[in-house]
Short mmCIF file of N, CA and C in Angstrom, two decimals:
data_model
loop_
_atom_site.label_atom_id
_atom_site.label_comp_id
_atom_site.label_asym_id
_atom_site.label_seq_id
_atom_site.Cartn_x
_atom_site.Cartn_y
_atom_site.Cartn_z
N MET A 1 -30.43 32.90 -65.82
CA MET A 1 -29.78 33.99 -66.52
C MET A 1 -30.37 34.10 -67.93
N THR A 2 -30.67 35.30 -68.32
CA THR A 2 -31.21 35.53 -69.65
C THR A 2 -30.13 36.17 -70.50
N LYS A 3 -30.20 35.92 -71.80
CA LYS A 3 -29.21 36.49 -72.71
C LYS A 3 -29.80 37.73 -73.37
N PHE A 4 -29.04 38.80 -73.36
CA PHE A 4 -29.47 40.04 -74.01
C PHE A 4 -28.46 40.45 -75.08
N GLN A 5 -28.96 41.17 -76.04
CA GLN A 5 -28.09 41.75 -77.08
C GLN A 5 -28.16 43.27 -76.90
N ALA A 6 -27.01 43.91 -76.82
CA ALA A 6 -26.99 45.37 -76.69
C ALA A 6 -26.43 45.99 -77.97
N GLU A 7 -27.03 47.10 -78.36
CA GLU A 7 -26.55 47.89 -79.51
C GLU A 7 -26.17 49.26 -78.98
N ILE A 8 -24.91 49.61 -79.10
CA ILE A 8 -24.40 50.85 -78.51
C ILE A 8 -23.91 51.77 -79.62
N GLU A 9 -24.28 53.04 -79.51
CA GLU A 9 -23.76 54.04 -80.45
C GLU A 9 -22.89 55.02 -79.68
N VAL A 10 -21.67 55.19 -80.11
CA VAL A 10 -20.76 56.15 -79.49
C VAL A 10 -20.42 57.20 -80.55
N MET A 11 -20.81 58.44 -80.28
CA MET A 11 -20.59 59.50 -81.28
C MET A 11 -19.77 60.64 -80.69
N PRO A 12 -18.94 61.29 -81.52
CA PRO A 12 -18.25 62.49 -81.04
C PRO A 12 -19.29 63.54 -80.64
N LYS A 13 -19.04 64.25 -79.56
CA LYS A 13 -20.00 65.27 -79.11
C LYS A 13 -20.15 66.36 -80.16
N LYS A 14 -21.33 66.95 -80.21
CA LYS A 14 -21.67 67.94 -81.24
C LYS A 14 -20.69 69.10 -81.29
N GLU A 15 -20.28 69.57 -80.11
CA GLU A 15 -19.42 70.76 -80.05
C GLU A 15 -17.97 70.43 -80.39
N ILE A 16 -17.67 69.15 -80.58
CA ILE A 16 -16.28 68.75 -80.85
C ILE A 16 -16.09 68.47 -82.34
N LEU A 17 -15.00 68.99 -82.88
CA LEU A 17 -14.67 68.77 -84.28
C LEU A 17 -14.43 67.29 -84.53
N ASP A 18 -14.97 66.78 -85.63
CA ASP A 18 -14.79 65.38 -85.99
C ASP A 18 -13.95 65.34 -87.27
N PRO A 19 -12.62 65.23 -87.14
CA PRO A 19 -11.75 65.34 -88.33
C PRO A 19 -12.02 64.25 -89.37
N GLN A 20 -12.32 63.04 -88.90
CA GLN A 20 -12.61 61.94 -89.82
C GLN A 20 -13.88 62.24 -90.63
N GLY A 21 -14.88 62.74 -89.93
CA GLY A 21 -16.12 63.11 -90.61
C GLY A 21 -15.90 64.24 -91.61
N LYS A 22 -15.11 65.23 -91.21
CA LYS A 22 -14.80 66.36 -92.10
C LYS A 22 -14.12 65.86 -93.38
N ALA A 23 -13.16 64.94 -93.22
CA ALA A 23 -12.44 64.38 -94.36
C ALA A 23 -13.40 63.65 -95.29
N VAL A 24 -14.32 62.89 -94.71
CA VAL A 24 -15.28 62.14 -95.53
C VAL A 24 -16.24 63.09 -96.23
N THR A 25 -16.66 64.16 -95.53
CA THR A 25 -17.53 65.16 -96.17
C THR A 25 -16.84 65.72 -97.42
N GLY A 26 -15.53 66.01 -97.29
CA GLY A 26 -14.77 66.50 -98.44
C GLY A 26 -14.71 65.49 -99.58
N SER A 27 -14.50 64.23 -99.23
CA SER A 27 -14.42 63.18 -100.25
C SER A 27 -15.75 63.00 -100.98
N MET A 28 -16.85 63.24 -100.29
CA MET A 28 -18.17 63.14 -100.93
C MET A 28 -18.25 64.10 -102.12
N LYS A 29 -17.76 65.30 -101.90
CA LYS A 29 -17.75 66.31 -102.98
C LYS A 29 -16.96 65.79 -104.18
N ASN A 30 -15.78 65.20 -103.91
CA ASN A 30 -14.95 64.67 -104.99
C ASN A 30 -15.63 63.53 -105.74
N LEU A 31 -16.50 62.81 -105.04
CA LEU A 31 -17.22 61.69 -105.68
C LEU A 31 -18.47 62.18 -106.40
N GLY A 32 -18.72 63.48 -106.36
CA GLY A 32 -19.90 64.01 -107.04
C GLY A 32 -21.15 64.01 -106.17
N LEU A 33 -21.00 63.63 -104.90
CA LEU A 33 -22.17 63.62 -104.01
C LEU A 33 -22.21 64.94 -103.25
N THR A 34 -22.45 66.02 -104.00
CA THR A 34 -22.38 67.36 -103.41
C THR A 34 -23.55 67.68 -102.47
N GLU A 35 -24.59 66.82 -102.50
CA GLU A 35 -25.75 67.07 -101.64
C GLU A 35 -25.51 66.60 -100.20
N ILE A 36 -24.39 65.93 -99.96
CA ILE A 36 -24.14 65.37 -98.63
C ILE A 36 -23.29 66.33 -97.80
N HIS A 37 -23.78 66.62 -96.60
CA HIS A 37 -23.09 67.54 -95.69
C HIS A 37 -22.95 66.92 -94.31
N ASN A 38 -22.07 67.53 -93.55
CA ASN A 38 -22.01 67.29 -92.11
C ASN A 38 -21.96 65.80 -91.74
N VAL A 39 -21.00 65.09 -92.33
CA VAL A 39 -20.81 63.68 -91.99
C VAL A 39 -20.13 63.60 -90.63
N ARG A 40 -20.67 62.78 -89.76
CA ARG A 40 -20.02 62.55 -88.46
C ARG A 40 -19.86 61.05 -88.27
N ILE A 41 -18.70 60.64 -87.79
CA ILE A 41 -18.40 59.22 -87.71
C ILE A 41 -18.11 58.82 -86.27
N GLY A 42 -18.86 57.85 -85.81
CA GLY A 42 -18.64 57.32 -84.47
C GLY A 42 -18.54 55.81 -84.53
N LYS A 43 -18.78 55.16 -83.40
CA LYS A 43 -18.68 53.71 -83.36
C LYS A 43 -20.04 53.09 -83.13
N HIS A 44 -20.24 51.94 -83.74
CA HIS A 44 -21.43 51.14 -83.46
C HIS A 44 -20.94 49.83 -82.89
N ILE A 45 -21.37 49.51 -81.69
CA ILE A 45 -20.86 48.34 -80.98
C ILE A 45 -22.02 47.42 -80.64
N THR A 46 -21.87 46.14 -80.93
CA THR A 46 -22.87 45.17 -80.48
C THR A 46 -22.18 44.21 -79.52
N LEU A 47 -22.92 43.75 -78.52
CA LEU A 47 -22.36 42.77 -77.61
C LEU A 47 -23.47 41.92 -77.02
N GLU A 48 -23.08 40.77 -76.50
CA GLU A 48 -24.03 39.88 -75.82
C GLU A 48 -23.74 39.92 -74.33
N ILE A 49 -24.80 39.87 -73.54
CA ILE A 49 -24.61 39.92 -72.10
C ILE A 49 -25.61 39.00 -71.42
N GLU A 50 -25.16 38.31 -70.38
CA GLU A 50 -26.05 37.46 -69.59
C GLU A 50 -26.37 38.18 -68.29
N ALA A 51 -27.65 38.27 -67.96
CA ALA A 51 -28.04 38.94 -66.72
C ALA A 51 -29.40 38.42 -66.28
N GLU A 52 -29.74 38.71 -65.02
CA GLU A 52 -31.02 38.26 -64.46
C GLU A 52 -32.20 38.92 -65.18
N ASN A 53 -32.07 40.22 -65.43
CA ASN A 53 -33.17 40.96 -66.05
C ASN A 53 -32.62 42.17 -66.81
N THR A 54 -33.52 42.90 -67.47
CA THR A 54 -33.12 44.01 -68.32
C THR A 54 -32.40 45.10 -67.52
N GLU A 55 -32.86 45.35 -66.28
CA GLU A 55 -32.26 46.42 -65.47
C GLU A 55 -30.79 46.12 -65.19
N VAL A 56 -30.51 44.88 -64.79
CA VAL A 56 -29.14 44.49 -64.48
C VAL A 56 -28.28 44.57 -65.75
N ALA A 57 -28.81 44.05 -66.86
CA ALA A 57 -28.07 44.08 -68.13
C ALA A 57 -27.76 45.52 -68.51
N SER A 58 -28.76 46.39 -68.36
CA SER A 58 -28.62 47.79 -68.71
C SER A 58 -27.53 48.46 -67.85
N ALA A 59 -27.51 48.17 -66.56
CA ALA A 59 -26.52 48.74 -65.66
C ALA A 59 -25.11 48.30 -66.05
N LYS A 60 -24.97 47.01 -66.41
CA LYS A 60 -23.66 46.48 -66.80
C LYS A 60 -23.17 47.13 -68.10
N VAL A 61 -24.09 47.29 -69.06
CA VAL A 61 -23.71 47.89 -70.34
C VAL A 61 -23.31 49.35 -70.12
N ASP A 62 -24.05 50.03 -69.25
CA ASP A 62 -23.72 51.42 -68.92
C ASP A 62 -22.31 51.50 -68.32
N GLN A 63 -22.01 50.57 -67.43
CA GLN A 63 -20.68 50.52 -66.80
C GLN A 63 -19.60 50.27 -67.87
N ALA A 64 -19.87 49.35 -68.79
CA ALA A 64 -18.92 49.05 -69.87
C ALA A 64 -18.66 50.28 -70.74
N CYS A 65 -19.74 51.03 -71.04
CA CYS A 65 -19.60 52.24 -71.85
C CYS A 65 -18.73 53.25 -71.13
N LYS A 66 -19.05 53.48 -69.85
CA LYS A 66 -18.35 54.50 -69.07
C LYS A 66 -16.88 54.16 -68.89
N SER A 67 -16.58 52.87 -68.66
CA SER A 67 -15.21 52.52 -68.29
C SER A 67 -14.35 52.12 -69.48
N LEU A 68 -14.96 51.80 -70.61
CA LEU A 68 -14.12 51.29 -71.70
C LEU A 68 -14.53 51.76 -73.10
N LEU A 69 -15.82 51.77 -73.39
CA LEU A 69 -16.22 51.94 -74.79
C LEU A 69 -16.26 53.39 -75.25
N ALA A 70 -16.62 54.30 -74.34
CA ALA A 70 -16.72 55.70 -74.74
C ALA A 70 -15.75 56.56 -73.94
N ASN A 71 -15.19 57.55 -74.58
CA ASN A 71 -14.38 58.55 -73.91
C ASN A 71 -15.32 59.72 -73.62
N LEU A 72 -15.76 59.84 -72.36
CA LEU A 72 -16.85 60.77 -72.05
C LEU A 72 -16.46 62.23 -72.21
N ILE A 73 -15.18 62.51 -72.32
CA ILE A 73 -14.75 63.89 -72.54
C ILE A 73 -15.13 64.33 -73.96
N MET A 74 -14.95 63.42 -74.90
CA MET A 74 -15.16 63.77 -76.30
C MET A 74 -16.37 63.08 -76.94
N GLU A 75 -16.89 62.05 -76.30
CA GLU A 75 -17.94 61.25 -76.94
C GLU A 75 -19.16 61.09 -76.03
N SER A 76 -20.30 60.90 -76.65
CA SER A 76 -21.49 60.55 -75.89
C SER A 76 -22.01 59.22 -76.42
N TYR A 77 -22.79 58.52 -75.62
CA TYR A 77 -23.27 57.21 -76.06
C TYR A 77 -24.74 57.02 -75.76
N THR A 78 -25.36 56.16 -76.56
CA THR A 78 -26.71 55.70 -76.27
C THR A 78 -26.71 54.20 -76.54
N PHE A 79 -27.62 53.49 -75.88
CA PHE A 79 -27.71 52.05 -76.20
C PHE A 79 -29.14 51.53 -76.04
N LYS A 80 -29.36 50.43 -76.72
CA LYS A 80 -30.63 49.69 -76.63
C LYS A 80 -30.31 48.26 -76.24
N ILE A 81 -31.20 47.67 -75.45
CA ILE A 81 -31.00 46.28 -75.05
C ILE A 81 -32.23 45.47 -75.43
N ALA A 82 -32.01 44.30 -75.99
CA ALA A 82 -33.14 43.43 -76.33
C ALA A 82 -32.81 42.01 -75.92
N GLU A 83 -33.82 41.28 -75.45
CA GLU A 83 -33.64 39.88 -75.09
C GLU A 83 -33.46 39.07 -76.38
N VAL A 84 -32.58 38.08 -76.33
CA VAL A 84 -32.43 37.23 -77.53
C VAL A 84 -32.79 35.78 -77.21
N MET B 1 -36.13 71.26 -102.63
CA MET B 1 -35.23 70.24 -102.05
C MET B 1 -35.56 70.07 -100.55
N THR B 2 -35.64 68.85 -100.15
CA THR B 2 -35.91 68.56 -98.74
C THR B 2 -34.62 68.07 -98.09
N LYS B 3 -34.52 68.33 -96.79
CA LYS B 3 -33.33 67.92 -96.06
C LYS B 3 -33.62 66.61 -95.32
N PHE B 4 -32.73 65.66 -95.47
CA PHE B 4 -32.88 64.38 -94.78
C PHE B 4 -31.66 64.13 -93.90
N GLN B 5 -31.90 63.34 -92.86
CA GLN B 5 -30.81 62.91 -91.99
C GLN B 5 -30.68 61.40 -92.17
N ALA B 6 -29.49 60.93 -92.44
CA ALA B 6 -29.28 59.49 -92.58
C ALA B 6 -28.44 58.95 -91.43
N GLU B 7 -28.82 57.78 -90.96
CA GLU B 7 -28.05 57.08 -89.92
C GLU B 7 -27.58 55.76 -90.51
N ILE B 8 -26.28 55.60 -90.60
CA ILE B 8 -25.71 54.43 -91.27
C ILE B 8 -24.93 53.59 -90.27
N GLU B 9 -25.12 52.29 -90.33
CA GLU B 9 -24.33 51.37 -89.51
C GLU B 9 -23.48 50.52 -90.42
N VAL B 10 -22.19 50.53 -90.20
CA VAL B 10 -21.28 49.69 -90.98
C VAL B 10 -20.63 48.71 -90.00
N MET B 11 -20.88 47.43 -90.21
CA MET B 11 -20.36 46.41 -89.28
C MET B 11 -19.49 45.40 -90.01
N PRO B 12 -18.46 44.86 -89.32
CA PRO B 12 -17.70 43.78 -89.94
C PRO B 12 -18.62 42.58 -90.17
N LYS B 13 -18.47 41.91 -91.29
CA LYS B 13 -19.34 40.76 -91.59
C LYS B 13 -19.17 39.67 -90.54
N LYS B 14 -20.23 38.92 -90.31
CA LYS B 14 -20.25 37.91 -89.24
C LYS B 14 -19.12 36.90 -89.38
N GLU B 15 -18.85 36.47 -90.60
CA GLU B 15 -17.87 35.41 -90.81
C GLU B 15 -16.43 35.93 -90.72
N ILE B 16 -16.30 37.25 -90.55
CA ILE B 16 -14.96 37.84 -90.52
C ILE B 16 -14.56 38.16 -89.09
N LEU B 17 -13.32 37.80 -88.73
CA LEU B 17 -12.79 38.07 -87.40
C LEU B 17 -12.72 39.58 -87.18
N ASP B 18 -13.15 40.02 -85.99
CA ASP B 18 -13.09 41.44 -85.65
C ASP B 18 -12.07 41.62 -84.53
N PRO B 19 -10.81 41.90 -84.86
CA PRO B 19 -9.75 41.92 -83.84
C PRO B 19 -9.98 42.98 -82.76
N GLN B 20 -10.53 44.14 -83.15
CA GLN B 20 -10.81 45.20 -82.18
C GLN B 20 -11.86 44.72 -81.17
N GLY B 21 -12.90 44.09 -81.70
CA GLY B 21 -13.96 43.55 -80.83
C GLY B 21 -13.43 42.47 -79.91
N LYS B 22 -12.57 41.59 -80.44
CA LYS B 22 -11.96 40.53 -79.63
C LYS B 22 -11.15 41.14 -78.48
N ALA B 23 -10.39 42.18 -78.78
CA ALA B 23 -9.57 42.84 -77.76
C ALA B 23 -10.45 43.44 -76.67
N VAL B 24 -11.55 44.08 -77.09
CA VAL B 24 -12.45 44.70 -76.11
C VAL B 24 -13.14 43.62 -75.27
N THR B 25 -13.53 42.50 -75.89
CA THR B 25 -14.13 41.39 -75.13
C THR B 25 -13.16 40.94 -74.03
N GLY B 26 -11.87 40.84 -74.37
CA GLY B 26 -10.87 40.47 -73.38
C GLY B 26 -10.75 41.49 -72.26
N SER B 27 -10.80 42.78 -72.61
CA SER B 27 -10.70 43.84 -71.60
C SER B 27 -11.89 43.84 -70.66
N MET B 28 -13.06 43.45 -71.17
CA MET B 28 -14.26 43.38 -70.32
C MET B 28 -14.01 42.43 -69.16
N LYS B 29 -13.38 41.28 -69.46
CA LYS B 29 -13.07 40.30 -68.41
C LYS B 29 -12.16 40.95 -67.35
N ASN B 30 -11.15 41.68 -67.80
CA ASN B 30 -10.22 42.33 -66.85
C ASN B 30 -10.93 43.37 -66.00
N LEU B 31 -11.99 43.97 -66.52
CA LEU B 31 -12.75 44.98 -65.77
C LEU B 31 -13.79 44.33 -64.85
N GLY B 32 -13.86 43.02 -64.86
CA GLY B 32 -14.83 42.33 -64.01
C GLY B 32 -16.18 42.14 -64.66
N LEU B 33 -16.30 42.54 -65.94
CA LEU B 33 -17.59 42.38 -66.63
C LEU B 33 -17.57 41.05 -67.40
N THR B 34 -17.54 39.96 -66.62
CA THR B 34 -17.38 38.64 -67.23
C THR B 34 -18.63 38.16 -67.97
N GLU B 35 -19.76 38.85 -67.77
CA GLU B 35 -21.01 38.43 -68.43
C GLU B 35 -21.08 38.92 -69.87
N ILE B 36 -20.12 39.73 -70.29
CA ILE B 36 -20.17 40.31 -71.64
C ILE B 36 -19.35 39.47 -72.61
N HIS B 37 -19.99 39.10 -73.71
CA HIS B 37 -19.33 38.28 -74.73
C HIS B 37 -19.51 38.90 -76.11
N ASN B 38 -18.71 38.40 -77.01
CA ASN B 38 -18.92 38.63 -78.44
C ASN B 38 -19.12 40.10 -78.80
N VAL B 39 -18.19 40.96 -78.37
CA VAL B 39 -18.24 42.38 -78.71
C VAL B 39 -17.81 42.54 -80.18
N ARG B 40 -18.58 43.26 -80.93
CA ARG B 40 -18.20 43.55 -82.32
C ARG B 40 -18.28 45.05 -82.52
N ILE B 41 -17.28 45.60 -83.18
CA ILE B 41 -17.19 47.05 -83.30
C ILE B 41 -17.21 47.47 -84.76
N GLY B 42 -18.15 48.33 -85.08
CA GLY B 42 -18.24 48.88 -86.43
C GLY B 42 -18.33 50.38 -86.37
N LYS B 43 -18.84 50.98 -87.43
CA LYS B 43 -18.94 52.43 -87.48
C LYS B 43 -20.39 52.86 -87.46
N HIS B 44 -20.65 53.98 -86.82
CA HIS B 44 -21.95 54.62 -86.89
C HIS B 44 -21.75 55.98 -87.52
N ILE B 45 -22.42 56.20 -88.64
CA ILE B 45 -22.20 57.43 -89.40
C ILE B 45 -23.52 58.18 -89.53
N THR B 46 -23.49 59.47 -89.25
CA THR B 46 -24.67 60.29 -89.52
C THR B 46 -24.29 61.32 -90.58
N LEU B 47 -25.23 61.66 -91.42
CA LEU B 47 -24.97 62.71 -92.41
C LEU B 47 -26.28 63.38 -92.82
N GLU B 48 -26.13 64.57 -93.38
CA GLU B 48 -27.29 65.31 -93.88
C GLU B 48 -27.25 65.29 -95.39
N ILE B 49 -28.41 65.19 -96.00
CA ILE B 49 -28.46 65.14 -97.46
C ILE B 49 -29.69 65.90 -97.95
N GLU B 50 -29.50 66.64 -99.03
CA GLU B 50 -30.62 67.35 -99.65
C GLU B 50 -31.04 66.58 -100.89
N ALA B 51 -32.35 66.32 -101.02
CA ALA B 51 -32.83 65.59 -102.19
C ALA B 51 -34.31 65.90 -102.40
N GLU B 52 -34.81 65.54 -103.59
CA GLU B 52 -36.21 65.83 -103.92
C GLU B 52 -37.15 65.01 -103.03
N ASN B 53 -36.80 63.74 -102.83
CA ASN B 53 -37.67 62.88 -102.01
C ASN B 53 -36.85 61.76 -101.37
N THR B 54 -37.52 60.95 -100.57
CA THR B 54 -36.83 59.90 -99.82
C THR B 54 -36.12 58.91 -100.74
N GLU B 55 -36.73 58.57 -101.88
CA GLU B 55 -36.13 57.58 -102.80
C GLU B 55 -34.78 58.08 -103.31
N VAL B 56 -34.74 59.35 -103.74
CA VAL B 56 -33.50 59.92 -104.26
C VAL B 56 -32.45 59.97 -103.14
N ALA B 57 -32.86 60.43 -101.97
CA ALA B 57 -31.93 60.51 -100.84
C ALA B 57 -31.36 59.12 -100.53
N SER B 58 -32.24 58.14 -100.52
CA SER B 58 -31.86 56.77 -100.21
C SER B 58 -30.85 56.24 -101.24
N ALA B 59 -31.09 56.54 -102.51
CA ALA B 59 -30.18 56.08 -103.57
C ALA B 59 -28.79 56.73 -103.41
N LYS B 60 -28.77 58.02 -103.06
CA LYS B 60 -27.50 58.73 -102.88
C LYS B 60 -26.72 58.17 -101.69
N VAL B 61 -27.44 57.90 -100.59
CA VAL B 61 -26.77 57.37 -99.41
C VAL B 61 -26.22 55.98 -99.71
N ASP B 62 -26.99 55.20 -100.46
CA ASP B 62 -26.53 53.87 -100.85
C ASP B 62 -25.24 53.97 -101.68
N GLN B 63 -25.23 54.93 -102.59
CA GLN B 63 -24.04 55.14 -103.42
C GLN B 63 -22.84 55.55 -102.55
N ALA B 64 -23.08 56.45 -101.58
CA ALA B 64 -22.01 56.89 -100.67
C ALA B 64 -21.45 55.71 -99.87
N CYS B 65 -22.35 54.83 -99.40
CA CYS B 65 -21.91 53.65 -98.63
C CYS B 65 -21.05 52.76 -99.50
N LYS B 66 -21.53 52.47 -100.71
CA LYS B 66 -20.84 51.54 -101.61
C LYS B 66 -19.49 52.09 -102.03
N SER B 67 -19.41 53.42 -102.29
CA SER B 67 -18.18 53.95 -102.89
C SER B 67 -17.19 54.47 -101.86
N LEU B 68 -17.64 54.72 -100.63
CA LEU B 68 -16.71 55.34 -99.68
C LEU B 68 -16.82 54.82 -98.25
N LEU B 69 -18.03 54.65 -97.75
CA LEU B 69 -18.18 54.44 -96.31
C LEU B 69 -17.94 53.00 -95.87
N ALA B 70 -18.31 52.05 -96.71
CA ALA B 70 -18.16 50.64 -96.32
C ALA B 70 -17.23 49.91 -97.28
N ASN B 71 -16.43 49.02 -96.74
CA ASN B 71 -15.62 48.13 -97.56
C ASN B 71 -16.43 46.84 -97.70
N LEU B 72 -17.06 46.65 -98.87
CA LEU B 72 -18.05 45.58 -99.01
C LEU B 72 -17.44 44.17 -98.95
N ILE B 73 -16.13 44.08 -99.05
CA ILE B 73 -15.48 42.77 -98.91
C ILE B 73 -15.56 42.30 -97.46
N MET B 74 -15.36 43.25 -96.54
CA MET B 74 -15.28 42.88 -95.13
C MET B 74 -16.45 43.40 -94.29
N GLU B 75 -17.20 44.35 -94.84
CA GLU B 75 -18.22 45.00 -94.02
C GLU B 75 -19.59 44.97 -94.72
N SER B 76 -20.63 45.00 -93.91
CA SER B 76 -21.97 45.18 -94.46
C SER B 76 -22.57 46.44 -93.84
N TYR B 77 -23.56 47.01 -94.50
CA TYR B 77 -24.12 48.25 -93.97
C TYR B 77 -25.64 48.23 -94.02
N THR B 78 -26.24 49.00 -93.12
CA THR B 78 -27.68 49.27 -93.17
C THR B 78 -27.84 50.76 -92.90
N PHE B 79 -28.92 51.34 -93.38
CA PHE B 79 -29.15 52.74 -93.04
C PHE B 79 -30.64 53.07 -92.97
N LYS B 80 -30.91 54.15 -92.24
CA LYS B 80 -32.27 54.69 -92.11
C LYS B 80 -32.22 56.15 -92.54
N ILE B 81 -33.29 56.60 -93.16
CA ILE B 81 -33.36 58.00 -93.56
C ILE B 81 -34.61 58.64 -92.97
N ALA B 82 -34.47 59.84 -92.44
CA ALA B 82 -35.63 60.55 -91.91
C ALA B 82 -35.56 62.01 -92.36
N GLU B 83 -36.74 62.56 -92.65
CA GLU B 83 -36.80 63.98 -93.02
C GLU B 83 -36.54 64.82 -91.78
N VAL B 84 -35.82 65.93 -91.96
CA VAL B 84 -35.60 66.81 -90.80
C VAL B 84 -36.20 68.19 -91.06
#
């Protein structure tokens, strides 16, 4: 079994309003950072996984994203896997 | 003025307990994904910024992270900037 590290990004879909991001965009203005626009906030998830090879690890991470980490109605995800 | 896109990762520091990550690690076991360990959950933030050059954009994003996006007591951050 090899150990892999996965880095997953879960972001609100483009067509969906991101209220947290909107609030932060507003706060940027109050802080004087008027050049900053369109803040969007999602999740960054790291995890360790043991698997025979990259394909198996990738399939397991995909399953984890689909069943637990991302809400596919409102969010999309991408991930990278690297051997450690 | 050039437009840049920044991708920011804000993660709980290694020495700090991540209760959300711990809970998700436990749920992975219940879902049958017993090979997954050490889940850590942070934020992934994207934003657009207008600046004269990459250095200025980078300094502004750093300021935004320090003053609003990351809690430096419990979190650390990294970011990448690309021209769009």
